[in-house]
Coordinates of C-alpha atoms in Angstrom, one line a residue:
X857 CA -21.8 32.0 -7.4
X858 CA -22.3 31.2 -11.1
X859 CA -23.6 27.6 -10.8
X860 CA -26.9 25.9 -11.7
X861 CA -27.3 24.6 -8.2
X862 CA -25.5 24.0 -5.0
X863 CA -26.0 21.0 -2.7
X864 CA -23.6 19.5 -0.2
X865 CA -26.1 17.8 2.2
X866 CA -24.9 14.2 1.6
X867 CA -21.6 12.3 1.5
X868 CA -21.6 12.1 -2.3
X869 CA -21.0 15.9 -2.6
X870 CA -19.0 16.3 -5.8
X871 CA -15.2 16.5 -5.1
X872 CA -16.0 16.6 -1.4
X873 CA -17.3 20.2 -1.8
X874 CA -20.7 20.2 -3.4
X875 CA -22.8 19.5 -6.5
X876 CA -23.1 22.5 -8.9
X877 CA -24.6 21.1 -12.1
X878 CA -26.6 18.1 -11.1
X879 CA -26.6 16.0 -8.0
X880 CA -24.5 12.8 -7.8
X881 CA -27.7 11.4 -6.2
X882 CA -29.6 11.8 -9.5
X883 CA -31.5 15.0 -8.9
X884 CA -31.2 17.7 -11.6
X885 CA -30.8 21.4 -11.1
X886 CA -34.6 22.0 -11.5
X887 CA -35.4 19.6 -8.7
X888 CA -32.6 21.2 -6.6
X889 CA -34.2 24.6 -7.1
X890 CA -37.6 23.3 -6.2
X891 CA -36.2 21.8 -3.0
X892 CA -34.4 25.0 -2.1
X893 CA -37.6 27.0 -2.7
X894 CA -39.5 24.5 -0.5
X895 CA -37.1 25.0 2.4
X896 CA -37.4 28.8 1.9
X897 CA -41.2 28.5 1.9
X898 CA -41.2 26.3 5.0
X899 CA -39.0 28.9 6.8
X900 CA -41.7 31.5 6.0
X901 CA -44.4 29.1 7.3
X902 CA -42.3 28.5 10.4
X903 CA -42.1 32.3 11.1
X904 CA -45.9 32.5 11.3
X905 CA -46.3 29.1 13.0
X906 CA -43.9 30.2 15.8
X907 CA -45.8 33.3 16.4
X908 CA -49.0 31.3 16.7
X909 CA -47.2 29.2 19.3
X910 CA -45.8 32.2 21.1
X911 CA -49.3 33.5 21.5
X912 CA -50.3 30.2 23.1
X913 CA -52.1 28.9 20.1
X914 CA -51.9 25.5 18.3
X915 CA -50.8 24.6 14.8
X916 CA -53.3 22.5 13.0
X917 CA -52.4 18.8 12.5
X918 CA -52.5 19.1 8.7
X919 CA -50.0 22.0 8.8
X920 CA -47.7 20.0 11.2
X921 CA -47.9 17.0 8.8
X922 CA -47.1 19.1 5.8
X923 CA -44.1 20.6 7.5
X924 CA -42.6 17.2 8.4
X925 CA -43.4 15.5 5.1
X926 CA -42.2 18.4 3.0
X927 CA -38.9 18.6 5.0
X928 CA -38.6 14.8 4.5
X929 CA -39.2 15.1 0.8
X930 CA -35.9 17.1 0.4
X931 CA -33.8 14.4 2.1
X932 CA -31.3 12.7 -0.3
X933 CA -32.7 10.0 -2.6
X934 CA -36.3 10.5 -1.6
X935 CA -38.1 12.5 -4.3
X936 CA -37.0 13.6 -7.7
X937 CA -40.4 14.5 -9.2
X938 CA -40.9 18.2 -10.0
X939 CA -44.7 17.9 -10.0
X940 CA -44.6 16.5 -6.4
X941 CA -42.5 19.5 -5.3
X942 CA -45.0 21.8 -7.0
X943 CA -47.7 20.4 -4.8
X944 CA -45.5 20.7 -1.6
X945 CA -44.7 24.3 -2.4
X946 CA -48.3 25.1 -3.3
X947 CA -49.5 23.7 0.0
X948 CA -46.8 25.4 2.0
X949 CA -47.9 28.7 0.4
X950 CA -51.5 28.0 1.2
X951 CA -50.8 27.2 4.9
X952 CA -48.5 30.2 5.1
X953 CA -51.3 32.5 4.0
X954 CA -53.7 30.7 6.4
X955 CA -51.5 31.4 9.4
X956 CA -50.8 34.9 8.2
X957 CA -54.5 35.6 8.1
X958 CA -55.0 34.0 11.5
X959 CA -52.4 36.2 13.1
X960 CA -53.5 39.5 11.5
X961 CA -51.2 42.4 12.2
X962 CA -47.6 41.4 12.9
X963 CA -45.5 43.5 15.3
X964 CA -41.9 44.0 14.3
X965 CA -40.0 43.1 11.1
X966 CA -41.2 40.3 8.9
X967 CA -38.5 38.3 7.1
X968 CA -38.5 37.9 3.3
X969 CA -39.2 34.2 3.5
X970 CA -42.5 35.0 5.3
X971 CA -43.4 37.8 2.8
X972 CA -42.6 35.7 -0.2
X973 CA -45.5 34.4 -2.4
X974 CA -44.9 31.4 -4.5
X975 CA -45.9 31.5 -8.2
X976 CA -48.4 29.0 -9.4
X977 CA -46.3 27.4 -12.2
X978 CA -43.5 24.9 -11.9
X979 CA -41.2 26.8 -14.3
X980 CA -41.5 30.0 -12.3
X981 CA -41.0 28.2 -9.0
X982 CA -37.7 26.8 -10.5
X983 CA -36.5 30.3 -11.4
X984 CA -37.3 31.6 -7.9
X985 CA -35.7 28.6 -6.3
X986 CA -32.4 29.4 -7.8
X987 CA -32.4 32.6 -5.7
X988 CA -32.6 30.7 -2.5
X989 CA -29.9 28.1 -2.6
X990 CA -27.6 27.4 0.3
X991 CA -25.0 29.9 -0.9
X992 CA -27.5 32.7 -1.8
X993 CA -26.0 34.8 1.0
X994 CA -22.4 34.7 0.0
X995 CA -21.4 37.1 2.7
X996 CA -22.6 34.8 5.6
X997 CA -19.9 33.7 8.0
X998 CA -19.0 30.1 6.9
X999 CA -19.1 28.7 10.4
X1000 CA -22.6 30.0 11.0
X1001 CA -23.7 28.7 7.6
X1002 CA -22.2 25.3 8.6
X1003 CA -24.1 25.1 11.8
X1004 CA -27.3 26.4 10.2
X1005 CA -27.1 23.7 7.5
X1006 CA -26.2 21.1 10.2
X1007 CA -29.5 22.1 11.9
X1008 CA -31.5 21.9 8.7
X1009 CA -30.1 18.5 7.7
X1010 CA -30.8 17.2 11.2
X1011 CA -34.4 18.3 10.7
X1012 CA -34.5 16.4 7.4
X1013 CA -33.3 13.3 9.1
X1014 CA -35.7 13.7 12.0
X1015 CA -38.6 14.3 9.6
X1016 CA -38.1 10.8 8.2
X1017 CA -38.8 9.3 11.7
X1018 CA -41.7 11.7 12.4
X1019 CA -43.3 10.5 9.1
X1020 CA -42.8 6.8 9.9
X1021 CA -44.3 7.3 13.4
X1022 CA -47.2 9.3 12.0
X1023 CA -48.1 6.6 9.5
X1024 CA -48.8 4.4 12.5
X1025 CA -50.8 7.0 14.3
X1026 CA -48.2 8.4 16.7
X1027 CA -47.2 12.0 16.9
X1028 CA -45.3 14.2 19.3
X1029 CA -46.6 17.8 19.6
X1030 CA -43.2 18.8 21.2
X1031 CA -41.2 17.4 18.2
X1032 CA -43.6 18.7 15.6
X1033 CA -43.5 22.2 17.1
X1034 CA -39.7 22.1 17.1
X1035 CA -39.6 22.2 13.2
X1036 CA -41.3 25.6 13.4
X1037 CA -38.9 26.9 16.1
X1038 CA -35.8 25.7 14.4
X1039 CA -36.6 26.9 10.9
X1040 CA -37.8 30.2 12.3
X1041 CA -34.4 30.6 14.2
X1042 CA -32.6 30.3 10.8
X1043 CA -34.2 33.6 9.8
X1044 CA -32.7 35.5 12.7
X1045 CA -29.5 37.3 11.6
X1046 CA -28.5 37.8 15.2
X1047 CA -28.1 34.1 15.8
X1048 CA -24.4 33.1 16.0
X1049 CA -22.3 30.1 16.7
X1050 CA -23.5 29.6 20.3
X1051 CA -27.2 29.9 19.4
X1052 CA -26.9 27.4 16.5
X1053 CA -24.8 25.0 18.6
X1054 CA -27.5 25.0 21.3
X1055 CA -30.2 24.4 18.6
X1056 CA -28.4 21.5 17.2
X1057 CA -28.1 19.9 20.6
X1058 CA -31.8 20.5 21.2
X1059 CA -32.6 18.8 17.9
X1060 CA -30.6 15.8 19.1
X1061 CA -32.8 15.6 22.1
X1062 CA -36.0 16.0 20.0
X1063 CA -34.8 13.2 17.7
X1064 CA -34.3 10.9 20.7
X1065 CA -38.0 11.5 21.6
X1066 CA -39.2 10.6 18.1
X1067 CA -36.9 7.5 17.9
X1068 CA -38.3 6.3 21.2
X1069 CA -41.8 7.1 19.9
X1070 CA -41.2 5.1 16.7
X1071 CA -39.7 2.2 18.7
X1072 CA -42.8 2.2 20.9
X1073 CA -45.3 2.2 18.0
X1074 CA -43.3 -0.4 16.1
X1075 CA -43.1 -2.8 19.0
X1076 CA -46.7 -2.0 20.1
X1077 CA -48.0 -2.7 16.7
X1078 CA -45.8 -5.6 15.6
X1079 CA -44.4 -7.0 18.8
X1080 CA -40.8 -6.8 20.0
X1081 CA -38.3 -8.2 17.4
X1082 CA -37.0 -11.7 18.2
X1083 CA -33.9 -13.4 16.9
X1084 CA -34.8 -14.7 13.5
X1085 CA -33.1 -16.5 10.6
X1086 CA -33.7 -14.7 7.3
X1087 CA -33.2 -16.4 4.0
X1088 CA -30.9 -14.4 1.6
X1089 CA -31.6 -16.8 -1.3
X1090 CA -34.3 -16.9 -4.0
X1091 CA -37.4 -19.0 -4.1
X1092 CA -39.3 -20.1 -7.2
X1093 CA -42.3 -18.0 -8.2
X1094 CA -43.6 -14.5 -8.6
X1095 CA -42.4 -11.9 -6.1
X1096 CA -42.3 -8.3 -5.0
X1097 CA -39.3 -6.6 -3.4
X1098 CA -40.1 -3.9 -0.9
X1099 CA -37.4 -1.4 0.1
X1100 CA -37.2 1.6 2.4
X1101 CA -38.3 1.7 6.1
X1102 CA -42.1 1.8 6.3
X1103 CA -43.4 -1.3 8.2
X1104 CA -47.0 -0.3 7.6
X1105 CA -46.6 -0.5 3.8
X1106 CA -45.0 -3.9 4.3
X1107 CA -47.9 -5.0 6.4
X1108 CA -50.5 -3.9 3.8
X1109 CA -48.5 -5.5 1.1
X1110 CA -48.3 -8.8 3.0
X1111 CA -52.1 -8.7 3.7
X1112 CA -52.9 -8.1 0.0
X1113 CA -50.5 -10.8 -1.4
X1114 CA -51.5 -13.5 1.1
X1115 CA -52.8 -16.6 -0.7
X1116 CA -52.0 -15.2 -4.2
X1117 CA -48.7 -17.1 -4.7
X1118 CA -46.6 -14.0 -4.6
X1119 CA -43.5 -14.0 -2.4
X1120 CA -42.4 -10.8 -0.7
X1121 CA -38.7 -10.0 -0.2
X1122 CA -37.3 -7.2 1.9
X1123 CA -34.5 -5.0 0.6
X1124 CA -32.1 -2.6 2.2
X1125 CA -33.3 -1.1 5.5
X1126 CA -36.5 -3.2 5.4
X1127 CA -34.6 -6.4 6.5
X1128 CA -35.3 -5.9 10.3
X1129 CA -39.0 -6.5 9.6
X1130 CA -38.3 -10.2 9.7
X1131 CA -37.8 -10.1 13.4
X1132 CA -41.3 -8.6 14.3
X1133 CA -43.7 -11.4 15.3
X1134 CA -46.7 -9.7 13.6
X1135 CA -44.9 -9.5 10.3
X1136 CA -42.9 -12.8 10.3
X1137 CA -46.1 -14.7 10.8
X1138 CA -46.7 -14.3 7.0
X1139 CA -45.3 -17.4 5.4
X1140 CA -44.8 -15.6 2.0
X1141 CA -42.4 -13.1 3.6
X1142 CA -39.8 -15.1 1.8
X1143 CA -36.5 -13.5 2.7
X1144 CA -34.2 -10.6 1.9
X1145 CA -33.1 -9.7 -1.6
X1146 CA -29.8 -8.0 -2.4
X1147 CA -27.8 -5.6 -0.3
X1148 CA -27.8 -1.9 0.5
X1149 CA -29.6 0.8 -1.5
X1150 CA -26.7 1.8 -3.7
X1151 CA -26.6 -1.6 -5.4
X1152 CA -30.2 -1.4 -6.6
X1153 CA -29.6 -0.4 -10.2
X1154 CA -27.6 -3.6 -10.8
X1155 CA -29.7 -5.8 -8.5
X1156 CA -33.0 -4.6 -10.1
X1157 CA -31.7 -4.8 -13.7
X1158 CA -34.2 -6.9 -15.7
X1159 CA -35.6 -8.3 -12.4
X1160 CA -38.5 -10.7 -13.1
X1161 CA -40.6 -9.2 -10.3
X1162 CA -41.8 -5.8 -9.0
X1163 CA -40.2 -3.3 -6.6
X1164 CA -41.9 -1.0 -4.1
X1165 CA -40.0 2.0 -2.7
X1166 CA -41.6 3.1 0.5
X1167 CA -39.5 5.9 2.1
X1168 CA -36.1 6.9 0.7
X1169 CA -33.0 5.3 -0.9
X1170 CA -34.4 5.6 -4.5
X1171 CA -31.9 5.8 -7.4
X1172 CA -32.8 6.6 -11.0
X1173 CA -34.6 3.5 -12.4
X1174 CA -33.0 1.9 -15.4
X1175 CA -35.2 1.3 -18.5
X1176 CA -34.9 -2.4 -17.9
X1177 CA -37.1 -2.1 -14.7
X1178 CA -38.9 1.2 -14.9
X1179 CA -42.1 -0.6 -15.8
X1180 CA -42.0 -2.6 -12.6
X1181 CA -40.9 -0.2 -10.0
X1182 CA -43.5 1.7 -7.9
X1183 CA -43.2 4.5 -5.4
X1184 CA -45.4 5.4 -2.5
X1185 CA -45.7 8.0 0.3
X1186 CA -43.2 10.9 -0.2
X1187 CA -41.0 9.0 -2.6
X1188 CA -41.2 10.0 -6.3
X1189 CA -39.5 9.8 -9.7
X1190 CA -41.0 11.4 -12.9
X1191 CA -43.0 8.9 -14.9
X1192 CA -42.8 6.1 -12.3
X1193 CA -46.1 4.6 -11.1
X1194 CA -47.0 6.0 -7.7
X1195 CA -49.4 4.4 -5.3
X1196 CA -51.4 6.9 -3.2
X1197 CA -53.0 6.4 0.1
X1198 CA -56.8 6.7 0.2
X1199 CA -58.6 6.8 3.5
X1200 CA -55.6 5.1 5.2
X1201 CA -55.3 2.3 2.7
X1202 CA -53.1 1.6 -0.3
X1203 CA -54.2 -0.6 -3.2
X1204 CA -51.3 -2.7 -4.5
X1205 CA -53.5 -4.7 -7.0
X1206 CA -51.7 -3.4 -10.1
X1207 CA -48.3 -4.2 -8.8
X1208 CA -49.4 -7.7 -7.6
X1209 CA -50.9 -8.4 -11.0
X1210 CA -47.7 -7.2 -12.7
X1211 CA -45.6 -9.5 -10.5
X1212 CA -47.7 -12.5 -11.4
X1213 CA -47.4 -11.6 -15.1
X1214 CA -43.6 -11.3 -14.8
X1215 CA -43.5 -14.9 -13.4
X1216 CA -40.7 -14.4 -10.9
X1217 CA -37.7 -16.7 -10.3
X1218 CA -37.7 -20.0 -12.1
X1219 CA -36.1 -22.1 -9.5
X1220 CA -35.2 -22.3 -5.8
X1221 CA -31.7 -21.6 -4.7
X1222 CA -30.1 -23.6 -1.9
X1223 CA -31.1 -21.7 1.2
X1224 CA -28.7 -19.5 3.1
X1225 CA -29.6 -17.5 6.2
X1226 CA -28.4 -14.6 8.3
X1227 CA -29.7 -13.5 11.8
X1228 CA -31.7 -10.4 12.6
X1229 CA -33.9 -9.3 15.5
X1230 CA -31.6 -8.2 18.3
X1231 CA -33.4 -5.1 19.4
X1232 CA -33.1 -3.8 22.9
X1233 CA -35.7 -6.2 24.3
X1234 CA -34.1 -9.3 22.8
X1235 CA -30.5 -8.2 23.6
X1236 CA -31.3 -7.1 27.2
X1237 CA -33.1 -10.3 27.9
X1238 CA -29.6 -11.8 27.9
X1239 CA -28.2 -8.9 30.0
X1240 CA -27.3 -11.2 32.9
X1241 CA -25.3 -13.5 30.6
X1242 CA -23.6 -10.5 28.9
X1243 CA -22.7 -8.8 32.2
X1244 CA -21.3 -12.0 33.7
X1245 CA -19.2 -12.6 30.5
X1246 CA -17.8 -9.1 30.8
X1247 CA -17.0 -9.5 34.5
X1248 CA -15.3 -12.9 33.7
X1249 CA -13.3 -11.4 30.9
X1250 CA -15.0 -13.5 28.2
X1251 CA -16.2 -10.3 26.5
X1252 CA -13.6 -7.6 26.4
X1253 CA -15.2 -5.0 24.3
X1254 CA -18.4 -3.9 22.4
X1255 CA -18.3 -2.2 19.0
X1256 CA -21.2 -0.5 17.4
X1257 CA -20.4 -0.5 13.7
X1258 CA -23.3 0.9 11.8
X1259 CA -24.9 3.8 9.9
X1260 CA -25.5 4.4 6.2
X1261 CA -23.9 2.6 3.3
X1262 CA -22.9 4.3 0.1
X1263 CA -20.8 3.9 -3.0
X1264 CA -17.9 6.1 -2.2
X1265 CA -14.5 4.4 -2.1
X1266 CA -13.2 3.8 1.4
X1267 CA -16.2 2.0 2.7
X1268 CA -14.4 -1.3 2.7
X1269 CA -12.9 0.1 5.9
X1270 CA -16.0 -1.0 7.8
X1271 CA -15.8 -4.6 6.4
X1272 CA -12.1 -4.8 7.4
X1273 CA -12.7 -3.3 10.8
X1274 CA -15.5 -5.8 11.6
X1275 CA -13.3 -8.7 10.4
X1276 CA -10.4 -7.6 12.5
X1277 CA -12.3 -7.2 15.7
X1278 CA -11.0 -9.9 18.2
X1279 CA -13.0 -13.0 18.9
X1280 CA -13.7 -11.9 22.5
X1281 CA -15.6 -8.8 21.4
X1282 CA -19.2 -8.2 20.4
X1283 CA -20.4 -6.3 17.3
X1284 CA -23.7 -4.4 17.4
X1285 CA -24.9 -3.2 14.0
X1286 CA -27.8 -1.3 12.6
X1287 CA -28.9 0.6 9.4
X1288 CA -27.8 -0.4 5.9
X1289 CA -24.1 0.0 6.7
X1290 CA -24.3 -3.6 8.0
X1291 CA -24.5 -4.9 4.5
X1292 CA -20.8 -4.5 4.3
X1293 CA -20.3 -7.4 6.6
X1294 CA -23.7 -9.0 7.7
X1295 CA -23.2 -12.1 5.6
X1296 CA -19.9 -12.9 7.3
X1297 CA -20.0 -15.6 10.0
X1298 CA -18.4 -14.1 13.1
X1299 CA -19.1 -17.1 15.3
X1300 CA -20.6 -16.9 18.8
X1301 CA -19.7 -15.7 22.2
X1302 CA -21.4 -16.6 25.5
X1303 CA -24.1 -18.5 23.5
X1304 CA -24.9 -15.4 21.4
X1305 CA -23.8 -14.5 17.9
X1306 CA -20.9 -12.1 17.9
X1307 CA -22.7 -10.0 15.4
X1308 CA -26.0 -8.6 16.7
X1309 CA -28.3 -6.9 14.2
X1310 CA -30.1 -4.2 16.2
X1311 CA -32.3 -3.0 13.3
X1312 CA -32.9 0.0 11.1
X1313 CA -31.2 3.4 11.4
X1314 CA -34.0 4.6 13.6
X1315 CA -33.3 1.7 15.9
X1316 CA -30.3 3.6 17.1
X1317 CA -32.6 4.1 20.0
X1318 CA -32.3 0.4 20.8
X1319 CA -28.5 0.7 20.7
X1320 CA -28.7 3.7 23.1
X1321 CA -31.0 1.8 25.4
X1322 CA -28.7 -1.2 25.5
X1323 CA -25.7 1.1 26.2
X1324 CA -27.6 2.9 29.0
X1325 CA -28.6 -0.4 30.6
X1326 CA -25.1 -1.7 30.6
X1327 CA -23.8 1.6 32.1
X1328 CA -26.4 1.3 34.8
X1329 CA -25.4 -2.3 35.5
X1330 CA -21.8 -1.4 35.8
X1331 CA -22.5 1.8 37.7
X1332 CA -20.6 4.0 35.3
X1333 CA -21.1 6.5 32.5
X1334 CA -21.6 5.3 29.0
X1335 CA -18.3 6.8 28.0
X1336 CA -16.6 4.6 30.6
X1337 CA -18.0 1.4 29.1
X1338 CA -15.8 -0.9 27.0
X1339 CA -17.9 0.4 24.0
X1340 CA -16.7 2.1 20.8
X1341 CA -18.9 3.7 18.1
X1342 CA -17.6 3.4 14.6
X1343 CA -20.2 5.1 12.4
X1344 CA -20.6 5.5 8.6
X1345 CA -22.7 8.4 7.3
X1346 CA -24.3 9.1 4.0
X1347 CA -27.4 11.3 4.4
X1348 CA -29.3 13.4 6.8
X1349 CA -30.8 10.7 9.1
X1350 CA -27.2 10.0 10.1
X1351 CA -26.8 13.7 10.9
X1352 CA -29.9 13.5 13.2
X1353 CA -28.6 10.4 14.9
X1354 CA -25.1 11.9 15.4
X1355 CA -26.7 15.0 17.0
X1356 CA -28.7 12.7 19.3
X1357 CA -25.5 10.9 20.4
X1358 CA -23.7 14.2 20.9
X1359 CA -26.6 15.6 22.9
X1360 CA -26.3 12.7 25.2
X1361 CA -22.6 13.6 25.6
X1362 CA -21.4 10.4 24.0
X1363 CA -17.8 10.8 23.1
X1364 CA -14.9 9.3 21.1
X1365 CA -17.1 8.5 18.0
X1366 CA -15.2 7.5 14.9
X1367 CA -16.9 8.8 11.8
X1368 CA -16.3 8.0 8.1
X1369 CA -15.7 7.3 5.3
X1370 CA -15.2 11.1 5.1
X1371 CA -16.3 14.1 7.0
X1372 CA -19.3 16.1 5.8
X1373 CA -18.6 18.9 3.3
X1374 CA -20.8 21.3 5.2
X1375 CA -18.7 21.0 8.4
X1376 CA -16.1 23.7 8.4
X1377 CA -12.7 23.2 10.1
X1378 CA -13.7 25.5 13.0
X1379 CA -17.0 23.6 13.6
X1380 CA -15.1 20.3 13.4
X1381 CA -12.6 21.6 16.0
X1382 CA -15.5 22.4 18.4
X1383 CA -16.8 18.9 18.0
X1384 CA -13.3 17.5 18.6
X1385 CA -12.8 19.6 21.7
X1386 CA -16.2 18.9 23.2
X1387 CA -16.8 15.3 22.1
X1388 CA -13.4 13.9 20.8
X1389 CA -15.1 13.0 17.6
X1390 CA -12.6 12.0 14.9
X1391 CA -12.4 10.7 11.3
X1392 CA -11.6 7.0 10.7
X1393 CA -8.0 6.3 9.6
X1394 CA -7.4 2.6 8.9
X1395 CA -8.8 -0.5 10.8
X1396 CA -5.5 -1.6 12.2
X1397 CA -4.6 1.8 13.7
X1398 CA -8.1 2.5 14.9
X1399 CA -8.4 -0.8 16.6
X1400 CA -5.0 -0.4 18.3
X1401 CA -6.1 3.0 19.5
X1402 CA -9.3 1.6 20.9
X1403 CA -8.0 -1.6 22.4
X1404 CA -4.5 -0.5 23.3

């Protein structure tokens, strides 16, 4: 294939097929090659790691952490910095050699990914990376390639949640070891459709474990979210906008800005933070700024404050704010100031001083609010009221309308769908897809808002827990509940969550705004046959199909 790169891992894939010159996401062909090389290196690392596990051994925590963080770094809109990928590749090579030496003589064939040795220069890594892109084996059966990439993209999504939990000190050996198993399996030529399908379902179950782990550490550290009004308007004074998903970074930022006259606004997927008692106690957590991630270039343009990107959802910074945007953790962009962690701490002093220098907003806006904080604990505290309302016919149906937002045309579907849901129905929402409609007043039902914000994308666990509790109360299967899932997807965390839902045998999911480019017609047919998954059509037709 005579192209500079090939990537079709996200919904933006050019022409619905794949990016071949540069990523629509903003990555160039050099970064794409470094990411492809990194996945290749990690497959080699997985080969040796799995053999250590097969012999009853353990993989060192630093190798487990490298595996998860390196996989996460290749997720869409996370890291665009060639130097950071040089470091990831170098460390993957170091650990690969370490495990190889630990094992000694290997019985049986050793795959090329395990034998490969990375060069020690970025330019040479880029040249090698071009040999290992997704389409490198042009003779591979396309359905097997589809399921292999589905597995890898699910791993990328799960890696984001593994990283978030690890930041707060929680890890699952079972989940961490699955990265080695799954990537090692992609090296086996004998694996076919059945083997890859089973691996994808296993990934779904592993992702459920890590989402539960992340929920546990979030609520254990910051308390269970409670229904909370969040200002979506500006306040006078210096400020910092924090985006992404990492609550630990937000906590450290709030601690370091307290008493300094600097307001902190959440952005994008960080908005659920306002519901956590141990975060909302900070009075200078002033509100939420802007909308979903894809609006950032316009929203941050000439912003008189600073921005901190903590996990993913980074776009190419415009010159008008590149001096005031900072990255941390696995996030990176060439030339942008990066804040490293040292002994478990991050020093935000430079950013705080810059925010004060910029001066911030010059006047208060008239305050407007939206509600967040309806995680499983808060929602199920009203379970009796909800169940009585369903039995009495006051609540006819539940809709989970959530997932990733994006810039692709057709996403107005989710706004229109939410607006057209009948008044006797409840809308659960999560992830940044909610920005399509979370500022609309849907009224109340049974004393609760009709729109219940469950949280971040990883809080799909909350939605699952709510659904399972309702199914238990009504003594039925989840698929028999008056519940419909209408999901939007953009990147690989949505893939991991979808695999989790399918592994729980949840059926009749509507997915949009378009189907993934990496899903072949045959693989799609399997998903339709087993789970009745289907693409969205139009709000009127889909609502009629659901409600009759």
